[in-house]
Short mmCIF file of C-alpha atoms in Angstrom, two decimals:
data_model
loop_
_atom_site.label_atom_id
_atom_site.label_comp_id
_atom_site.label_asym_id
_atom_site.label_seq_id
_atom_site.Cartn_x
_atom_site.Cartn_y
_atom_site.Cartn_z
CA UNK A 1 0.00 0.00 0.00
CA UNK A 2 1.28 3.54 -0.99
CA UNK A 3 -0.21 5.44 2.75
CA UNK A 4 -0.37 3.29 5.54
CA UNK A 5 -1.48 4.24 9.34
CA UNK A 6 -1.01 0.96 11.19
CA UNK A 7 -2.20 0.62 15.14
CA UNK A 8 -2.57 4.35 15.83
CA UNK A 9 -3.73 5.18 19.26
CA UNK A 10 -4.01 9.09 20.89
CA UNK A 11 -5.90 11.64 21.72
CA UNK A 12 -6.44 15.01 23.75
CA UNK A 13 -4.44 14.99 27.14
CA UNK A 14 -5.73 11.86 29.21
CA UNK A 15 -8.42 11.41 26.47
CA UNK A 16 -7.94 8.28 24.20
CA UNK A 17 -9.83 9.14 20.85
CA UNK A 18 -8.40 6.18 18.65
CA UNK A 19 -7.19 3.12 19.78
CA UNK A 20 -5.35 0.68 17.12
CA UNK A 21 -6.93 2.03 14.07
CA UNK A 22 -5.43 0.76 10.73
CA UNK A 23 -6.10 2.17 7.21
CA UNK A 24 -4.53 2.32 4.33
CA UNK A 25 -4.56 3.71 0.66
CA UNK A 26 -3.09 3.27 -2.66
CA UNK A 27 -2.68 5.74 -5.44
CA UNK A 28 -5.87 6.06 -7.48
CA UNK A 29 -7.80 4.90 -5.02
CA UNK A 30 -10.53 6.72 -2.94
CA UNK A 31 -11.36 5.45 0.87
CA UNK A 32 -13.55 6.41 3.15
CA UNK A 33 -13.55 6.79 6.84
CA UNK A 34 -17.26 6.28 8.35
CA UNK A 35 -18.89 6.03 11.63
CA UNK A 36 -21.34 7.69 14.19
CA UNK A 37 -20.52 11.23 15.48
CA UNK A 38 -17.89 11.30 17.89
CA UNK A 39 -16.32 8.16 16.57
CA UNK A 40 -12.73 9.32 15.62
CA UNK A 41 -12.98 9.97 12.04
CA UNK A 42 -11.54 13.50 11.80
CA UNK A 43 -8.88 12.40 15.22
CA UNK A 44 -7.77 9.81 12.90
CA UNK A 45 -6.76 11.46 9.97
CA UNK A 46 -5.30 14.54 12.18
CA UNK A 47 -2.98 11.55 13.41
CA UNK A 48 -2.22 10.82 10.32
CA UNK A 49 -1.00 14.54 9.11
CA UNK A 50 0.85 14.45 12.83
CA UNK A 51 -1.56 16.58 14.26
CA UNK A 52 -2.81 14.86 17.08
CA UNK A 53 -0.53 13.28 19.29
CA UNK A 54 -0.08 9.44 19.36
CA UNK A 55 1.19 7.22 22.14
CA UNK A 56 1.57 4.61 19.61
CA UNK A 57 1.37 3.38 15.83
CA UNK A 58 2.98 4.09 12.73
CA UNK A 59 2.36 6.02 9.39
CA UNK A 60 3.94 4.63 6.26
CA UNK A 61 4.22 6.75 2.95
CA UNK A 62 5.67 4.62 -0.01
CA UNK A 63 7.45 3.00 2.46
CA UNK A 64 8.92 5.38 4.56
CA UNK A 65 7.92 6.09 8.46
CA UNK A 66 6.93 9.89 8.81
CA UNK A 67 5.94 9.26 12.19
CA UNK A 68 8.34 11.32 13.82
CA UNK A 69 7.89 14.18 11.14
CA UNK A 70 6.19 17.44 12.05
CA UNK A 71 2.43 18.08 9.92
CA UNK A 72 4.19 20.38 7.58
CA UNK A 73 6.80 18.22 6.69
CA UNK A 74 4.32 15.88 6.10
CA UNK A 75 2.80 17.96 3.48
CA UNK A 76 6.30 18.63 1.67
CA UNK A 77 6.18 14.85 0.98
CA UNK A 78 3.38 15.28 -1.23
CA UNK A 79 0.13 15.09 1.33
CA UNK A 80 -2.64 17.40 1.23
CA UNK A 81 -5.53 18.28 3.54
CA UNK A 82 -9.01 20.33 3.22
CA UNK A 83 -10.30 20.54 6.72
CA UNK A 84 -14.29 20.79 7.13
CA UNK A 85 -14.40 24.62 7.87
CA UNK A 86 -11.59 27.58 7.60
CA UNK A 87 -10.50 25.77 4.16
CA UNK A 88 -10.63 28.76 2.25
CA UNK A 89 -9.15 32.44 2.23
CA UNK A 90 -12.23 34.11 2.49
CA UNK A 91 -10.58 37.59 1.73
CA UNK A 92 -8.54 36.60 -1.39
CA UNK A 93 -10.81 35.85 -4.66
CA UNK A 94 -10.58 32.48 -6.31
CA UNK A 95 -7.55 33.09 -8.09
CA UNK A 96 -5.54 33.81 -5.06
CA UNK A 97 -6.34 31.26 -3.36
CA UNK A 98 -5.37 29.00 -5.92
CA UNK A 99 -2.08 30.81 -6.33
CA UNK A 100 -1.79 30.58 -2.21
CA UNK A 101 -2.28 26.70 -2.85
CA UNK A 102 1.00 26.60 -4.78
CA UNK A 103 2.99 28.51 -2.24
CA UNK A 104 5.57 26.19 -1.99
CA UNK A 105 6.16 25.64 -5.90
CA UNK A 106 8.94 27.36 -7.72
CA UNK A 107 7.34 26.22 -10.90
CA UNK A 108 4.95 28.41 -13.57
CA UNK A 109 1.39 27.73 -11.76
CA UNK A 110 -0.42 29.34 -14.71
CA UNK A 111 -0.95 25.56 -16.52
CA UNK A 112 -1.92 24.56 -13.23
CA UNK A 113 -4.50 27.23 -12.21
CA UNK A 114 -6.20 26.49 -15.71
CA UNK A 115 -6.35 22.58 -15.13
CA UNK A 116 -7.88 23.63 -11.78
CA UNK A 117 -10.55 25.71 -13.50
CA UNK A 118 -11.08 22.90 -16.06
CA UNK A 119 -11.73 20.17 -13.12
CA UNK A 120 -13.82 22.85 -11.62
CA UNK A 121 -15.63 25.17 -14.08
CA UNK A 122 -18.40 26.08 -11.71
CA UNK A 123 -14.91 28.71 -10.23
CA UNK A 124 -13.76 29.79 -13.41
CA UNK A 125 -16.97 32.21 -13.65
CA UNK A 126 -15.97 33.29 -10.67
CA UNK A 127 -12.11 33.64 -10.33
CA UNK A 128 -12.24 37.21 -9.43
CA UNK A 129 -14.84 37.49 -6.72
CA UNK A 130 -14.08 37.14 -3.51
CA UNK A 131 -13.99 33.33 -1.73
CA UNK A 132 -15.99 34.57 0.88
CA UNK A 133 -18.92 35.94 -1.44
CA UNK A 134 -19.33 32.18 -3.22
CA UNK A 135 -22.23 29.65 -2.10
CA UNK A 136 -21.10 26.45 0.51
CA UNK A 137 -20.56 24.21 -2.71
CA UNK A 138 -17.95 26.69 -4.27
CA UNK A 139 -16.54 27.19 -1.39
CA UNK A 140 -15.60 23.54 -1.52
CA UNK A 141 -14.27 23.20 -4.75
CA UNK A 142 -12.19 26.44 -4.10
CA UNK A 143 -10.60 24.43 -1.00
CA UNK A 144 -10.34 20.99 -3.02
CA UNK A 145 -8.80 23.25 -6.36
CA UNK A 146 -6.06 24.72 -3.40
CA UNK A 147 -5.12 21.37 -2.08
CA UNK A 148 -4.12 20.25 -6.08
CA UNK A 149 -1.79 22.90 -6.56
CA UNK A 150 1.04 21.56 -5.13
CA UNK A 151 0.61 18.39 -6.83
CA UNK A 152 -0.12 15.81 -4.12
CA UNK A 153 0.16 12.43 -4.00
CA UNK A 154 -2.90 12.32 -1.21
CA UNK A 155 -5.54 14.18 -1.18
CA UNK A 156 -7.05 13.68 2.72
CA UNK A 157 -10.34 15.72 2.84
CA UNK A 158 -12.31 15.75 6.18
CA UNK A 159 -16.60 16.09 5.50
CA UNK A 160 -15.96 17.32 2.16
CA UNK A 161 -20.36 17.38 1.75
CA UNK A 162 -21.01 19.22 5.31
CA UNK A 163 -23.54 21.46 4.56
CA UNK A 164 -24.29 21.41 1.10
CA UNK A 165 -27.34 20.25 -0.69
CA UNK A 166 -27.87 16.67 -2.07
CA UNK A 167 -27.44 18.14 -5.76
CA UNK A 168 -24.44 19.92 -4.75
CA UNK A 169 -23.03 17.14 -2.85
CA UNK A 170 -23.50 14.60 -6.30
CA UNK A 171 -20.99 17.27 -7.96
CA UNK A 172 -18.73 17.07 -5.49
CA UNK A 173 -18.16 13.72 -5.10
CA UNK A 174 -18.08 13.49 -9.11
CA UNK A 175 -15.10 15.92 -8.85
CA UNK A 176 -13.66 13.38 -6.16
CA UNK A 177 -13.65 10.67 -9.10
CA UNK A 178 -12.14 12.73 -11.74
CA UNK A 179 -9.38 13.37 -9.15
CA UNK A 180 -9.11 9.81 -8.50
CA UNK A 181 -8.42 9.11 -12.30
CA UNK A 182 -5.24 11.46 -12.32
CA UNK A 183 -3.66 8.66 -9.59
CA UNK A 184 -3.96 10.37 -6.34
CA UNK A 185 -4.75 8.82 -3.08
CA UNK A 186 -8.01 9.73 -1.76
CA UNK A 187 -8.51 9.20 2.32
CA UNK A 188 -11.76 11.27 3.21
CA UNK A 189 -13.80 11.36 6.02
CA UNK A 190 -17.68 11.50 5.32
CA UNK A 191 -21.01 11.92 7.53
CA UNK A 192 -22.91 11.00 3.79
CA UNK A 193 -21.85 7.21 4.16
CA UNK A 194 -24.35 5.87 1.17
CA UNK A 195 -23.36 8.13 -1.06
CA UNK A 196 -19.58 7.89 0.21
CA UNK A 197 -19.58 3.67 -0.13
CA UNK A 198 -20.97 4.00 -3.95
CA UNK A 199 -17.75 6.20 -4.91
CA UNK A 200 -15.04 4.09 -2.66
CA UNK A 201 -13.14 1.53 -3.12
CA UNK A 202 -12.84 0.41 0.19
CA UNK A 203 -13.89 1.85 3.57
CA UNK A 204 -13.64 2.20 7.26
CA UNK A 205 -16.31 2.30 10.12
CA UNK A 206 -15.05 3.32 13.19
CA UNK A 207 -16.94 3.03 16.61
CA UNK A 208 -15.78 4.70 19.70
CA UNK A 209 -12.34 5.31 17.86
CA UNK A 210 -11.44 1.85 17.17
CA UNK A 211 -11.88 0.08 13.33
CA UNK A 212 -14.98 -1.89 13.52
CA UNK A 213 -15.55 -3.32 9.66
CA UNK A 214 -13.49 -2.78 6.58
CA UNK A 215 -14.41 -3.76 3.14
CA UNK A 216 -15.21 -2.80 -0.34
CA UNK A 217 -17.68 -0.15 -1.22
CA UNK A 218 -19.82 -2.75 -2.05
CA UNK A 219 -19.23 -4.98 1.03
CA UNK A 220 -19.90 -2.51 3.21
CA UNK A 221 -23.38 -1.18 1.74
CA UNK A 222 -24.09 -4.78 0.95
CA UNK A 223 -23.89 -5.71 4.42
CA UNK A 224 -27.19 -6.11 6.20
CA UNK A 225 -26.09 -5.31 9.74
CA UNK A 226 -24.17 -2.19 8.42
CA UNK A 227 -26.48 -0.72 6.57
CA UNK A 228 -29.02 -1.48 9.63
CA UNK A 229 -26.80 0.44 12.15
CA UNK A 230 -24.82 3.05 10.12
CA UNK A 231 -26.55 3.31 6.48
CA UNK A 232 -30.11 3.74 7.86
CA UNK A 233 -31.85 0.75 6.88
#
């Protein structure tokens, strides 16, 4: 596997969050990370970017342990994150933050703003109004446009549908696929686990911060008891 997080355990303080979680991604590949509120989704992939503390575990990219390596460094090796909320420059326009997304690139970002606003026309139209002025679902393709400018070999997004509406949230996860097909890793957290399951490959459930099932999209949604307790029937 290209990103591995094998038997991570940590949390706030005294406060255990995840206890010996395992997942794992390979490039082109999209996997999701499910479960109830509160369950350790978003603690789980902050220990994977190093920013939540872990008392033990590993993380693996193409074979080499980052553990020990600070979140930023982390991202220098090729990792990218859109967090739920705050993922966009609300004072910039579109076009800035795209160029803010490429802050660490001493290349010509010019090809690579206009392959942004080919993934995600629905920005183009708007590349000189302010972030903060755009609807929830632009918003989101603004942050998701910034975290491909540097060329990542993951793409980790955390509730990448909060908030938006069911038609908005189908685009979204259509742009996810198209993403998918230029060979990035996708690891992504989700509250929409249906809709999630029928775009993964494989997935996680996590209950009370601890891997309960694994298994292909289809496993997972096939599953009577999961789709019982987590899918809603």
């Amino acid at each position: 596997m290209f990103f591995k997080a094998n038997n991570l355990s940590g949390g706030y303080g005294e406060v255990k969050v995840i206890e010996n979680c395992n997942f794992n991604v390979n490039r082109g590949e999209i996997v999701s990370i499910l479960g109830p509120n509160g369950a350790g989704k978003s603690s789980a992939m902050k220990a994977m970017l190093g920013m939540l503390k872990l008392e033990s575990g590993t993380v693996v990219l193409d074979e080499k342990d980052i553990s020990n390596l600070n979140t930023q460094d982390r991202i220098k090796l090729g990792i990218s994150f859109v967090p739920q909320v705050n993922n966009i420059f609300t004072e910039l326009t579109v076009n800035e933050n795209l160029e803010m997304g490429a802050f660490t690139s001493s290349d010509d970002i010019k090809d690579k703003i206009e392959e942004m606003y080919d993934l995600f026309p629905a920005i183009k139209e708007k590349k000189y109004q302010f972030a903060g002025e755009l609807s929830g679902g632009q918003r989101q393709q603004v942050a998701i446009a910034r975290a491909l400018m540097n060329n990542p070999s993951i793409l980790m997004l955390d509730e990448p549908t909060a908030g938006v509406s069911p038609v908005v949230m189908q685009e979204i996860f259509e742009h996810i696929i198209q993403i998918k097909e230029k060979n990035i890793a996708i690891l992504m957290v989700e509250q929409n686990a249906n809709q999630a399951l029928k775009i993964s490959d494989r997935g996680y459930i996590l209950v009370t911060g601890q891997n309960a099932y694994h298994g292909t999209g289809q496993e997972l949604l096939n599953d009577p008891e999961i789709r019982k307790t987590f899918l809603g029937g």
